[in-house]
Amino acid sequence: MMNGSLMSLYSVGDFGDVVVSGRIQFSLQYDVRTEELYVHIIRCQDLASARKNRSDPYVKVYLLPDNTSRSKKKTAVRRKTLNPVYDETMTYKVRRLDLPARVLSMSVWHMERMRRNLFLGELEVRLGQWDWSQNQPTWQNLQPRVQLSPEAIISRGTILFSIKFVPPGSEGRGNPATGELHIWLREIVGLLPTKRGAPNTYVKSVVLPDESGVSGQQTRVVRGSVSPVFNHTMVYDGFQSSDLIQACAEITVWNPHPSGCLGGVRLSTGSGLSYGQSVCWMDSTEDEINVWSSVIQSPNSWVDTSLPIRTNLQLCSD
């Protein structure tokens, strides 16, 4: 999904002083019962020389996208060696649901007493692609840090929610009087922050076209989490079943301070038209169109879904 180091979004400094070489040996295990990830850093081999044919290396680990101090873990420093042995295990508490959205960052550094530490290489493991049946230690080559452009990020995480349409009169005795659209916002997993530190976020929703300008609703702000849980239901009324073909449910994720949109999803037919007029918000992806089709075809039934929070969402008025 990305050509570059995820950690480069949050790191500053010169990473080109030493030509990267060597490899790292490690193993990963996940305990489903305790929901704990065990990262066993075993050793490095053939590291680059930082000072006079030697290095004083240690390994720094993050479980991204959490780039805060609570995610950072380090091994001990091994003095005057290019082949350090660590045999240290780091433990992370992480839900099984969150694992596919997490990236394990392992970087090797030369410890300097009086100057900035020197970067010796890194490895990023996308846990959603990891073979969890592999229990034996594995060797992987260390890589130089390649700057990742923020413009290259097409998704900032995954939003989990359920949605259903209740047609007029479908609950008996003429209720509801008009059709209702229910959106149950559950949570976000793997939320990628725009800067260093855990983000504060909230979610907005609006059903377009919104001629009154008052249909917008939002959740509370969840502070300091890359996996914020909202568990918030939003209800919109005044619909007929035929309106759904012309409408769009827009769900966006926001930073409160400074206010800014991180991305979102749009549920619609993706036709580009609403009531015969060309509109910019009828631009749903194939997955978003499929969810909206399920809502239309399955009235009175919750449609459970998870969709990427796309960053190319152009905010526009109806």
PDB file of C-alpha atoms in Angstrom:
ATOM      1  CA  MET A   1       0.000   0.000   0.000  1.00  0.00           C
ATOM      2  CA  MET A   2       2.883   2.376   0.727  1.00  0.00           C
ATOM      3  CA  ASN A   3       6.337   2.803  -0.777  1.00  0.00           C
ATOM      4  CA  GLY A   4       8.319   4.183   2.119  1.00  0.00           C
ATOM      5  CA  SER A   5       8.801   3.995   5.853  1.00  0.00           C
ATOM      6  CA  LEU A   6       5.718   4.651   7.933  1.00  0.00           C
ATOM      7  CA  MET A   7       7.966   5.813  10.773  1.00  0.00           C
ATOM      8  CA  SER A   8       9.451   8.477   8.485  1.00  0.00           C
ATOM      9  CA  LEU A   9       6.210  10.459   8.852  1.00  0.00           C
ATOM     10  CA  TYR A  10       7.066  11.185  12.482  1.00  0.00           C
ATOM     11  CA  SER A  11      10.878  11.206  12.602  1.00  0.00           C
ATOM     12  CA  VAL A  12      13.258  14.089  12.044  1.00  0.00           C
ATOM     13  CA  GLY A  13      16.991  14.054  11.540  1.00  0.00           C
ATOM     14  CA  ASP A  14      19.645  12.806   9.137  1.00  0.00           C
ATOM     15  CA  PHE A  15      19.325   9.114   8.411  1.00  0.00           C
ATOM     16  CA  GLY A  16      21.960   8.984   5.685  1.00  0.00           C
ATOM     17  CA  ASP A  17      25.200   9.245   7.704  1.00  0.00           C
ATOM     18  CA  VAL A  18      25.780   5.476   7.640  1.00  0.00           C
ATOM     19  CA  VAL A  19      25.236   3.144   4.692  1.00  0.00           C
ATOM     20  CA  VAL A  20      22.778   0.509   5.891  1.00  0.00           C
ATOM     21  CA  SER A  21      23.865  -3.135   5.862  1.00  0.00           C
ATOM     22  CA  GLY A  22      23.174  -6.345   7.742  1.00  0.00           C
ATOM     23  CA  ARG A  23      20.072  -8.150   8.944  1.00  0.00           C
ATOM     24  CA  ILE A  24      17.989  -8.784  12.041  1.00  0.00           C
ATOM     25  CA  GLN A  25      16.688 -12.047  13.503  1.00  0.00           C
ATOM     26  CA  PHE A  26      13.390 -12.015  15.376  1.00  0.00           C
ATOM     27  CA  SER A  27      10.186 -13.961  15.991  1.00  0.00           C
ATOM     28  CA  LEU A  28       6.568 -12.960  16.569  1.00  0.00           C
ATOM     29  CA  GLN A  29       3.872 -14.717  18.571  1.00  0.00           C
ATOM     30  CA  TYR A  30       0.326 -13.673  19.409  1.00  0.00           C
ATOM     31  CA  ASP A  31      -1.594 -15.051  22.383  1.00  0.00           C
ATOM     32  CA  VAL A  32      -5.279 -15.013  21.456  1.00  0.00           C
ATOM     33  CA  ARG A  33      -6.365 -15.649  25.036  1.00  0.00           C
ATOM     34  CA  THR A  34      -4.513 -12.724  26.624  1.00  0.00           C
ATOM     35  CA  GLU A  35      -4.480 -10.581  23.445  1.00  0.00           C
ATOM     36  CA  GLU A  36      -0.747 -10.008  23.760  1.00  0.00           C
ATOM     37  CA  LEU A  37       1.869  -9.708  21.018  1.00  0.00           C
ATOM     38  CA  TYR A  38       5.351 -11.001  21.845  1.00  0.00           C
ATOM     39  CA  VAL A  39       8.247  -9.576  19.849  1.00  0.00           C
ATOM     40  CA  HIS A  40      11.439 -11.552  20.415  1.00  0.00           C
ATOM     41  CA  ILE A  41      14.511  -9.611  19.251  1.00  0.00           C
ATOM     42  CA  ILE A  42      17.251 -12.228  18.973  1.00  0.00           C
ATOM     43  CA  ARG A  43      20.273 -10.753  17.214  1.00  0.00           C
ATOM     44  CA  CYS A  44      21.663  -8.647  14.378  1.00  0.00           C
ATOM     45  CA  GLN A  45      24.395  -9.618  11.954  1.00  0.00           C
ATOM     46  CA  ASP A  46      26.879  -7.711   9.769  1.00  0.00           C
ATOM     47  CA  LEU A  47      25.744  -4.262  10.864  1.00  0.00           C
ATOM     48  CA  ALA A  48      27.265  -1.116   9.391  1.00  0.00           C
ATOM     49  CA  SER A  49      30.230   0.371  11.199  1.00  0.00           C
ATOM     50  CA  ALA A  50      29.405   3.690  12.850  1.00  0.00           C
ATOM     51  CA  ARG A  51      32.753   4.593  14.441  1.00  0.00           C
ATOM     52  CA  LYS A  52      36.228   3.162  13.613  1.00  0.00           C
ATOM     53  CA  ASN A  53      35.038  -0.268  12.478  1.00  0.00           C
ATOM     54  CA  ARG A  54      32.663  -0.678  15.401  1.00  0.00           C
ATOM     55  CA  SER A  55      29.155   0.137  16.524  1.00  0.00           C
ATOM     56  CA  ASP A  56      27.351   0.239  19.856  1.00  0.00           C
ATOM     57  CA  PRO A  57      23.951  -0.975  18.602  1.00  0.00           C
ATOM     58  CA  TYR A  58      20.522  -1.289  20.153  1.00  0.00           C
ATOM     59  CA  VAL A  59      17.085  -2.011  18.678  1.00  0.00           C
ATOM     60  CA  LYS A  60      14.109   0.332  19.033  1.00  0.00           C
ATOM     61  CA  VAL A  61      10.590  -1.007  18.502  1.00  0.00           C
ATOM     62  CA  TYR A  62       7.253   0.699  17.875  1.00  0.00           C
ATOM     63  CA  LEU A  63       3.820  -0.787  17.238  1.00  0.00           C
ATOM     64  CA  LEU A  64       2.557   1.698  14.675  1.00  0.00           C
ATOM     65  CA  PRO A  65       0.500   3.720  14.045  1.00  0.00           C
ATOM     66  CA  ASP A  66       0.950   4.413  17.784  1.00  0.00           C
ATOM     67  CA  ASN A  67       4.151   6.470  17.718  1.00  0.00           C
ATOM     68  CA  THR A  68       3.996   7.635  21.339  1.00  0.00           C
ATOM     69  CA  SER A  69       6.294   6.774  24.231  1.00  0.00           C
ATOM     70  CA  ARG A  70       3.919   4.052  25.439  1.00  0.00           C
ATOM     71  CA  SER A  71       4.566   2.176  22.178  1.00  0.00           C
ATOM     72  CA  LYS A  72       8.341   2.668  22.170  1.00  0.00           C
ATOM     73  CA  LYS A  73      10.509  -0.159  23.548  1.00  0.00           C
ATOM     74  CA  LYS A  74      14.282  -0.653  23.424  1.00  0.00           C
ATOM     75  CA  THR A  75      16.797  -3.428  23.868  1.00  0.00           C
ATOM     76  CA  ALA A  76      19.999  -3.036  25.836  1.00  0.00           C
ATOM     77  CA  VAL A  77      23.021  -1.498  24.082  1.00  0.00           C
ATOM     78  CA  ARG A  78      25.729  -3.945  22.992  1.00  0.00           C
ATOM     79  CA  ARG A  79      29.166  -2.341  22.947  1.00  0.00           C
ATOM     80  CA  LYS A  80      31.785  -2.586  20.179  1.00  0.00           C
ATOM     81  CA  THR A  81      30.143  -5.165  17.973  1.00  0.00           C
ATOM     82  CA  LEU A  82      28.641  -5.520  14.510  1.00  0.00           C
ATOM     83  CA  ASN A  83      26.968  -8.814  15.459  1.00  0.00           C
ATOM     84  CA  PRO A  84      25.050  -8.078  18.675  1.00  0.00           C
ATOM     85  CA  VAL A  85      23.021 -10.711  20.514  1.00  0.00           C
ATOM     86  CA  TYR A  86      20.011  -9.440  22.482  1.00  0.00           C
ATOM     87  CA  ASP A  87      17.593 -12.295  23.224  1.00  0.00           C
ATOM     88  CA  GLU A  88      14.995  -9.850  24.573  1.00  0.00           C
ATOM     89  CA  THR A  89      11.198 -10.032  24.352  1.00  0.00           C
ATOM     90  CA  MET A  90       8.855  -7.039  24.165  1.00  0.00           C
ATOM     91  CA  THR A  91       5.164  -7.443  24.992  1.00  0.00           C
ATOM     92  CA  TYR A  92       2.321  -5.388  23.534  1.00  0.00           C
ATOM     93  CA  LYS A  93      -1.310  -5.505  24.606  1.00  0.00           C
ATOM     94  CA  VAL A  94      -3.284  -5.337  21.366  1.00  0.00           C
ATOM     95  CA  ARG A  95      -6.718  -6.610  20.400  1.00  0.00           C
ATOM     96  CA  ARG A  96      -6.917  -9.292  17.739  1.00  0.00           C
ATOM     97  CA  LEU A  97      -9.252  -7.014  15.783  1.00  0.00           C
ATOM     98  CA  ASP A  98      -6.510  -4.360  15.637  1.00  0.00           C
ATOM     99  CA  LEU A  99      -3.678  -6.620  14.467  1.00  0.00           C
ATOM    100  CA  PRO A 100      -4.294  -6.353  10.682  1.00  0.00           C
ATOM    101  CA  ALA A 101      -4.048  -2.559  10.909  1.00  0.00           C
ATOM    102  CA  ARG A 102      -0.780  -2.501  12.866  1.00  0.00           C
ATOM    103  CA  VAL A 103       2.783  -2.169  11.598  1.00  0.00           C
ATOM    104  CA  LEU A 104       5.722  -3.352  13.699  1.00  0.00           C
ATOM    105  CA  SER A 105       8.692  -0.998  13.313  1.00  0.00           C
ATOM    106  CA  MET A 106      12.133  -2.308  14.323  1.00  0.00           C
ATOM    107  CA  SER A 107      15.070   0.057  13.853  1.00  0.00           C
ATOM    108  CA  VAL A 108      18.722  -0.398  14.788  1.00  0.00           C
ATOM    109  CA  TRP A 109      20.743   2.527  16.201  1.00  0.00           C
ATOM    110  CA  HIS A 110      24.313   3.237  17.267  1.00  0.00           C
ATOM    111  CA  MET A 111      24.403   4.801  20.721  1.00  0.00           C
ATOM    112  CA  GLU A 112      26.330   8.080  20.964  1.00  0.00           C
ATOM    113  CA  ARG A 113      27.133   9.587  24.356  1.00  0.00           C
ATOM    114  CA  MET A 114      27.552  13.208  23.327  1.00  0.00           C
ATOM    115  CA  ARG A 115      25.949  13.397  19.900  1.00  0.00           C
ATOM    116  CA  ARG A 116      22.779  12.265  18.153  1.00  0.00           C
ATOM    117  CA  ASN A 117      22.440   8.487  17.814  1.00  0.00           C
ATOM    118  CA  LEU A 118      23.149   7.101  14.352  1.00  0.00           C
ATOM    119  CA  PHE A 119      20.610   5.161  12.329  1.00  0.00           C
ATOM    120  CA  LEU A 120      21.859   1.724  11.176  1.00  0.00           C
ATOM    121  CA  GLY A 121      18.743   0.385   9.422  1.00  0.00           C
ATOM    122  CA  GLU A 122      15.149  -0.626   9.964  1.00  0.00           C
ATOM    123  CA  LEU A 123      12.474  -3.186   9.172  1.00  0.00           C
ATOM    124  CA  GLU A 124       8.704  -2.642   9.083  1.00  0.00           C
ATOM    125  CA  VAL A 125       6.408  -5.669   9.335  1.00  0.00           C
ATOM    126  CA  ARG A 126       2.762  -5.271   8.354  1.00  0.00           C
ATOM    127  CA  LEU A 127       1.014  -7.603  10.767  1.00  0.00           C
ATOM    128  CA  GLY A 128      -1.981  -8.017   8.463  1.00  0.00           C
ATOM    129  CA  GLN A 129       0.335  -9.864   6.058  1.00  0.00           C
ATOM    130  CA  TRP A 130       2.271 -11.866   8.647  1.00  0.00           C
ATOM    131  CA  ASP A 131       2.096 -15.681   8.631  1.00  0.00           C
ATOM    132  CA  TRP A 132       1.135 -16.407  12.241  1.00  0.00           C
ATOM    133  CA  SER A 133       1.746 -20.135  11.794  1.00  0.00           C
ATOM    134  CA  GLN A 134       5.456 -19.279  11.561  1.00  0.00           C
ATOM    135  CA  ASN A 135       6.808 -19.711  15.086  1.00  0.00           C
ATOM    136  CA  GLN A 136      10.489 -20.087  14.272  1.00  0.00           C
ATOM    137  CA  PRO A 137      12.894 -17.125  14.259  1.00  0.00           C
ATOM    138  CA  THR A 138      13.320 -15.442  10.902  1.00  0.00           C
ATOM    139  CA  TRP A 139      16.069 -13.338   9.341  1.00  0.00           C
ATOM    140  CA  GLN A 140      15.183 -10.140   7.466  1.00  0.00           C
ATOM    141  CA  ASN A 141      17.490  -7.634   5.800  1.00  0.00           C
ATOM    142  CA  LEU A 142      17.646  -4.161   7.293  1.00  0.00           C
ATOM    143  CA  GLN A 143      16.502  -1.346   5.012  1.00  0.00           C
ATOM    144  CA  PRO A 144      17.433   2.346   4.695  1.00  0.00           C
ATOM    145  CA  ARG A 145      14.768   4.813   5.751  1.00  0.00           C
ATOM    146  CA  VAL A 146      12.815   5.907   2.678  1.00  0.00           C
ATOM    147  CA  GLN A 147      10.798   9.078   3.223  1.00  0.00           C
ATOM    148  CA  LEU A 148       7.080   8.472   2.788  1.00  0.00           C
ATOM    149  CA  SER A 149       5.165  11.343   1.267  1.00  0.00           C
ATOM    150  CA  PRO A 150       1.905  12.190   3.087  1.00  0.00           C
ATOM    151  CA  GLU A 151       0.286  12.457  -0.354  1.00  0.00           C
ATOM    152  CA  ALA A 152       1.039   8.768  -0.918  1.00  0.00           C
ATOM    153  CA  ILE A 153      -1.248   7.711   1.940  1.00  0.00           C
ATOM    154  CA  ILE A 154      -4.561   6.585   0.459  1.00  0.00           C
ATOM    155  CA  SER A 155      -6.152   5.460   3.737  1.00  0.00           C
ATOM    156  CA  ARG A 156      -5.793   6.550   7.372  1.00  0.00           C
ATOM    157  CA  GLY A 157      -7.313   3.444   8.913  1.00  0.00           C
ATOM    158  CA  THR A 158     -10.519   1.435   8.873  1.00  0.00           C
ATOM    159  CA  ILE A 159     -13.903   2.567  10.165  1.00  0.00           C
ATOM    160  CA  LEU A 160     -16.319  -0.056  11.498  1.00  0.00           C
ATOM    161  CA  PHE A 161     -20.031   0.687  11.511  1.00  0.00           C
ATOM    162  CA  SER A 162     -23.494  -0.737  10.871  1.00  0.00           C
ATOM    163  CA  ILE A 163     -26.244   0.905   8.845  1.00  0.00           C
ATOM    164  CA  LYS A 164     -29.889   0.151   8.045  1.00  0.00           C
ATOM    165  CA  PHE A 165     -32.919   1.746   6.419  1.00  0.00           C
ATOM    166  CA  VAL A 166     -36.337   1.502   8.090  1.00  0.00           C
ATOM    167  CA  PRO A 167     -39.072   2.130   5.470  1.00  0.00           C
ATOM    168  CA  PRO A 168     -42.193   4.158   6.325  1.00  0.00           C
ATOM    169  CA  GLY A 169     -44.833   2.125   8.177  1.00  0.00           C
ATOM    170  CA  SER A 170     -42.662  -0.990   8.359  1.00  0.00           C
ATOM    171  CA  GLU A 171     -42.861  -1.241  12.168  1.00  0.00           C
ATOM    172  CA  GLY A 172     -46.652  -1.392  12.282  1.00  0.00           C
ATOM    173  CA  ARG A 173     -49.453   1.103  13.031  1.00  0.00           C
ATOM    174  CA  GLY A 174     -48.012   3.485  10.478  1.00  0.00           C
ATOM    175  CA  ASN A 175     -44.650   3.758  12.234  1.00  0.00           C
ATOM    176  CA  PRO A 176     -42.325   5.247  11.418  1.00  0.00           C
ATOM    177  CA  ALA A 177     -44.219   8.014   9.649  1.00  0.00           C
ATOM    178  CA  THR A 178     -41.287   8.551   7.288  1.00  0.00           C
ATOM    179  CA  GLY A 179     -38.333   6.380   6.434  1.00  0.00           C
ATOM    180  CA  GLU A 180     -35.359   6.383   8.809  1.00  0.00           C
ATOM    181  CA  LEU A 181     -31.671   5.841   8.167  1.00  0.00           C
ATOM    182  CA  HIS A 182     -29.776   4.497  11.199  1.00  0.00           C
ATOM    183  CA  ILE A 183     -25.971   4.705  11.344  1.00  0.00           C
ATOM    184  CA  TRP A 184     -24.287   2.920  14.240  1.00  0.00           C
ATOM    185  CA  LEU A 185     -20.676   4.149  14.414  1.00  0.00           C
ATOM    186  CA  ARG A 186     -18.683   1.532  16.293  1.00  0.00           C
ATOM    187  CA  GLU A 187     -14.959   2.290  16.140  1.00  0.00           C
ATOM    188  CA  ILE A 188     -11.874   2.962  14.073  1.00  0.00           C
ATOM    189  CA  VAL A 189      -8.880   0.619  13.930  1.00  0.00           C
ATOM    190  CA  GLY A 190      -5.360   1.532  12.883  1.00  0.00           C
ATOM    191  CA  LEU A 191      -5.957   5.287  12.733  1.00  0.00           C
ATOM    192  CA  LEU A 192      -2.888   6.891  11.193  1.00  0.00           C
ATOM    193  CA  PRO A 193      -2.062  10.221  12.898  1.00  0.00           C
ATOM    194  CA  THR A 194      -0.973  13.253  10.901  1.00  0.00           C
ATOM    195  CA  LYS A 195       1.853  14.024  13.328  1.00  0.00           C
ATOM    196  CA  ARG A 196       3.717  12.525  16.265  1.00  0.00           C
ATOM    197  CA  GLY A 197       1.491  11.592  19.170  1.00  0.00           C
ATOM    198  CA  ALA A 198      -1.813   9.797  19.591  1.00  0.00           C
ATOM    199  CA  PRO A 199      -4.665  11.684  17.881  1.00  0.00           C
ATOM    200  CA  ASN A 200      -7.854  13.154  19.305  1.00  0.00           C
ATOM    201  CA  THR A 201     -10.721  12.380  16.933  1.00  0.00           C
ATOM    202  CA  TYR A 202     -14.447  12.536  16.387  1.00  0.00           C
ATOM    203  CA  VAL A 203     -16.734  11.439  13.552  1.00  0.00           C
ATOM    204  CA  LYS A 204     -19.259  13.512  11.608  1.00  0.00           C
ATOM    205  CA  SER A 205     -22.080  12.236   9.425  1.00  0.00           C
ATOM    206  CA  VAL A 206     -24.446  13.962   7.028  1.00  0.00           C
ATOM    207  CA  VAL A 207     -26.994  12.724   4.495  1.00  0.00           C
ATOM    208  CA  LEU A 208     -26.749  14.577   1.198  1.00  0.00           C
ATOM    209  CA  PRO A 209     -28.335  16.493  -0.412  1.00  0.00           C
ATOM    210  CA  ASP A 210     -28.820  18.569   2.719  1.00  0.00           C
ATOM    211  CA  GLU A 211     -30.835  21.589   1.594  1.00  0.00           C
ATOM    212  CA  SER A 212     -31.616  22.609   5.176  1.00  0.00           C
ATOM    213  CA  GLY A 213     -27.977  22.453   6.230  1.00  0.00           C
ATOM    214  CA  VAL A 214     -28.923  20.943   9.603  1.00  0.00           C
ATOM    215  CA  SER A 215     -28.648  17.181   9.049  1.00  0.00           C
ATOM    216  CA  GLY A 216     -25.051  16.972  10.290  1.00  0.00           C
ATOM    217  CA  GLN A 217     -24.443  14.973  13.461  1.00  0.00           C
ATOM    218  CA  GLN A 218     -21.251  14.071  15.283  1.00  0.00           C
ATOM    219  CA  THR A 219     -19.857  11.827  18.004  1.00  0.00           C
ATOM    220  CA  ARG A 220     -18.001  12.873  21.128  1.00  0.00           C
ATOM    221  CA  VAL A 221     -14.236  13.422  20.924  1.00  0.00           C
ATOM    222  CA  VAL A 222     -12.111  10.384  21.823  1.00  0.00           C
ATOM    223  CA  ARG A 223      -8.697  11.483  23.021  1.00  0.00           C
ATOM    224  CA  GLY A 224      -5.290   9.904  22.546  1.00  0.00           C
ATOM    225  CA  SER A 225      -6.142   6.696  20.684  1.00  0.00           C
ATOM    226  CA  VAL A 226      -5.273   5.075  17.362  1.00  0.00           C
ATOM    227  CA  SER A 227      -8.251   2.746  17.879  1.00  0.00           C
ATOM    228  CA  PRO A 228     -11.015   5.066  19.128  1.00  0.00           C
ATOM    229  CA  VAL A 229     -14.340   3.469  20.140  1.00  0.00           C
ATOM    230  CA  PHE A 230     -17.446   5.648  19.658  1.00  0.00           C
ATOM    231  CA  ASN A 231     -20.448   3.295  19.896  1.00  0.00           C
ATOM    232  CA  HIS A 232     -22.716   6.133  18.768  1.00  0.00           C
ATOM    233  CA  THR A 233     -25.962   5.849  16.782  1.00  0.00           C
ATOM    234  CA  MET A 234     -27.220   8.575  14.461  1.00  0.00           C
ATOM    235  CA  VAL A 235     -30.783   8.564  13.098  1.00  0.00           C
ATOM    236  CA  TYR A 236     -32.068  10.514  10.083  1.00  0.00           C
ATOM    237  CA  ASP A 237     -35.742  10.656   9.126  1.00  0.00           C
ATOM    238  CA  GLY A 238     -37.885  12.132   6.374  1.00  0.00           C
ATOM    239  CA  PHE A 239     -36.997   9.589   3.689  1.00  0.00           C
ATOM    240  CA  GLN A 240     -38.944   7.576   1.181  1.00  0.00           C
ATOM    241  CA  SER A 241     -37.418   4.373  -0.153  1.00  0.00           C
ATOM    242  CA  SER A 242     -36.951   5.994  -3.564  1.00  0.00           C
ATOM    243  CA  ASP A 243     -34.829   8.773  -2.001  1.00  0.00           C
ATOM    244  CA  LEU A 244     -31.953   6.389  -1.239  1.00  0.00           C
ATOM    245  CA  ILE A 245     -30.991   6.160  -4.918  1.00  0.00           C
ATOM    246  CA  GLN A 246     -30.538   9.934  -4.976  1.00  0.00           C
ATOM    247  CA  ALA A 247     -28.863  10.277  -1.562  1.00  0.00           C
ATOM    248  CA  CYS A 248     -25.384   9.892  -0.088  1.00  0.00           C
ATOM    249  CA  ALA A 249     -24.435   9.102   3.513  1.00  0.00           C
ATOM    250  CA  GLU A 250     -21.119  10.860   4.149  1.00  0.00           C
ATOM    251  CA  ILE A 251     -19.082   9.821   7.211  1.00  0.00           C
ATOM    252  CA  THR A 252     -15.892  11.749   7.971  1.00  0.00           C
ATOM    253  CA  VAL A 253     -13.180  11.592  10.653  1.00  0.00           C
ATOM    254  CA  TRP A 254     -11.878  14.823  12.180  1.00  0.00           C
ATOM    255  CA  ASN A 255      -9.200  16.312  14.403  1.00  0.00           C
ATOM    256  CA  PRO A 256     -10.723  18.862  16.816  1.00  0.00           C
ATOM    257  CA  HIS A 257      -7.673  21.138  17.334  1.00  0.00           C
ATOM    258  CA  PRO A 258      -6.699  22.360  14.864  1.00  0.00           C
ATOM    259  CA  SER A 259      -9.866  21.358  13.067  1.00  0.00           C
ATOM    260  CA  GLY A 260      -9.134  19.222  10.047  1.00  0.00           C
ATOM    261  CA  CYS A 261     -10.629  16.298   8.147  1.00  0.00           C
ATOM    262  CA  LEU A 262      -8.515  13.102   8.135  1.00  0.00           C
ATOM    263  CA  GLY A 263     -10.692  11.379   5.540  1.00  0.00           C
ATOM    264  CA  GLY A 264     -13.927   9.460   5.312  1.00  0.00           C
ATOM    265  CA  VAL A 265     -16.337   7.324   3.325  1.00  0.00           C
ATOM    266  CA  ARG A 266     -19.330   8.060   1.104  1.00  0.00           C
ATOM    267  CA  LEU A 267     -22.191   5.596   0.679  1.00  0.00           C
ATOM    268  CA  SER A 268     -24.173   6.130  -2.512  1.00  0.00           C
ATOM    269  CA  THR A 269     -24.846   4.669  -5.953  1.00  0.00           C
ATOM    270  CA  GLY A 270     -21.770   6.488  -7.232  1.00  0.00           C
ATOM    271  CA  SER A 271     -23.674   7.782 -10.257  1.00  0.00           C
ATOM    272  CA  GLY A 272     -22.370  11.356 -10.036  1.00  0.00           C
ATOM    273  CA  LEU A 273     -25.976  12.574 -10.200  1.00  0.00           C
ATOM    274  CA  SER A 274     -28.648  13.432  -7.633  1.00  0.00           C
ATOM    275  CA  TYR A 275     -32.161  14.258  -8.827  1.00  0.00           C
ATOM    276  CA  GLY A 276     -30.740  14.914 -12.286  1.00  0.00           C
ATOM    277  CA  GLN A 277     -28.049  17.331 -11.076  1.00  0.00           C
ATOM    278  CA  SER A 278     -24.308  16.672 -11.268  1.00  0.00           C
ATOM    279  CA  VAL A 279     -22.832  16.600  -7.734  1.00  0.00           C
ATOM    280  CA  CYS A 280     -19.282  16.053  -6.503  1.00  0.00           C
ATOM    281  CA  TRP A 281     -20.275  13.870  -3.548  1.00  0.00           C
ATOM    282  CA  MET A 282     -21.699  11.005  -5.638  1.00  0.00           C
ATOM    283  CA  ASP A 283     -18.170   9.611  -6.007  1.00  0.00           C
ATOM    284  CA  SER A 284     -18.365   6.389  -3.977  1.00  0.00           C
ATOM    285  CA  THR A 285     -15.822   3.614  -4.446  1.00  0.00           C
ATOM    286  CA  GLU A 286     -16.867   0.115  -5.473  1.00  0.00           C
ATOM    287  CA  ASP A 287     -16.848  -1.119  -1.868  1.00  0.00           C
ATOM    288  CA  GLU A 288     -18.912   1.878  -0.715  1.00  0.00           C
ATOM    289  CA  ILE A 289     -21.425   1.336  -3.543  1.00  0.00           C
ATOM    290  CA  ASN A 290     -21.778  -2.328  -2.530  1.00  0.00           C
ATOM    291  CA  VAL A 291     -22.581  -1.354   1.067  1.00  0.00           C
ATOM    292  CA  TRP A 292     -25.213   1.162  -0.061  1.00  0.00           C
ATOM    293  CA  SER A 293     -26.747  -1.423  -2.408  1.00  0.00           C
ATOM    294  CA  SER A 294     -27.064  -3.833   0.521  1.00  0.00           C
ATOM    295  CA  VAL A 295     -28.826  -1.128   2.563  1.00  0.00           C
ATOM    296  CA  ILE A 296     -31.330  -0.528  -0.262  1.00  0.00           C
ATOM    297  CA  GLN A 297     -31.908  -4.235  -0.925  1.00  0.00           C
ATOM    298  CA  SER A 298     -32.199  -5.265   2.751  1.00  0.00           C
ATOM    299  CA  PRO A 299     -34.593  -2.875   4.525  1.00  0.00           C
ATOM    300  CA  ASN A 300     -34.951  -3.265   8.301  1.00  0.00           C
ATOM    301  CA  SER A 301     -31.674  -5.220   8.444  1.00  0.00           C
ATOM    302  CA  TRP A 302     -28.385  -4.010   9.842  1.00  0.00           C
ATOM    303  CA  VAL A 303     -25.555  -4.073   7.299  1.00  0.00           C
ATOM    304  CA  ASP A 304     -22.260  -4.529   9.153  1.00  0.00           C
ATOM    305  CA  THR A 305     -19.235  -3.180   7.349  1.00  0.00           C
ATOM    306  CA  SER A 306     -15.656  -1.979   7.610  1.00  0.00           C
ATOM    307  CA  LEU A 307     -14.301   0.478   5.058  1.00  0.00           C
ATOM    308  CA  PRO A 308     -10.975   2.272   4.543  1.00  0.00           C
ATOM    309  CA  ILE A 309     -10.929   5.926   5.597  1.00  0.00           C
ATOM    310  CA  ARG A 310      -9.915   7.354   2.246  1.00  0.00           C
ATOM    311  CA  THR A 311      -7.866  10.512   2.128  1.00  0.00           C
ATOM    312  CA  ASN A 312      -8.939  11.601  -1.371  1.00  0.00           C
ATOM    313  CA  LEU A 313     -12.367  12.641  -0.121  1.00  0.00           C
ATOM    314  CA  GLN A 314     -13.029  16.091  -1.547  1.00  0.00           C
ATOM    315  CA  LEU A 315     -15.288  17.954   0.865  1.00  0.00           C
ATOM    316  CA  CYS A 316     -17.921  19.874  -1.068  1.00  0.00           C
ATOM    317  CA  SER A 317     -21.245  21.505  -0.380  1.00  0.00           C
ATOM    318  CA  ASP A 318     -24.378  20.060  -1.904  1.00  0.00           C
TER     319      ASP A 318
END
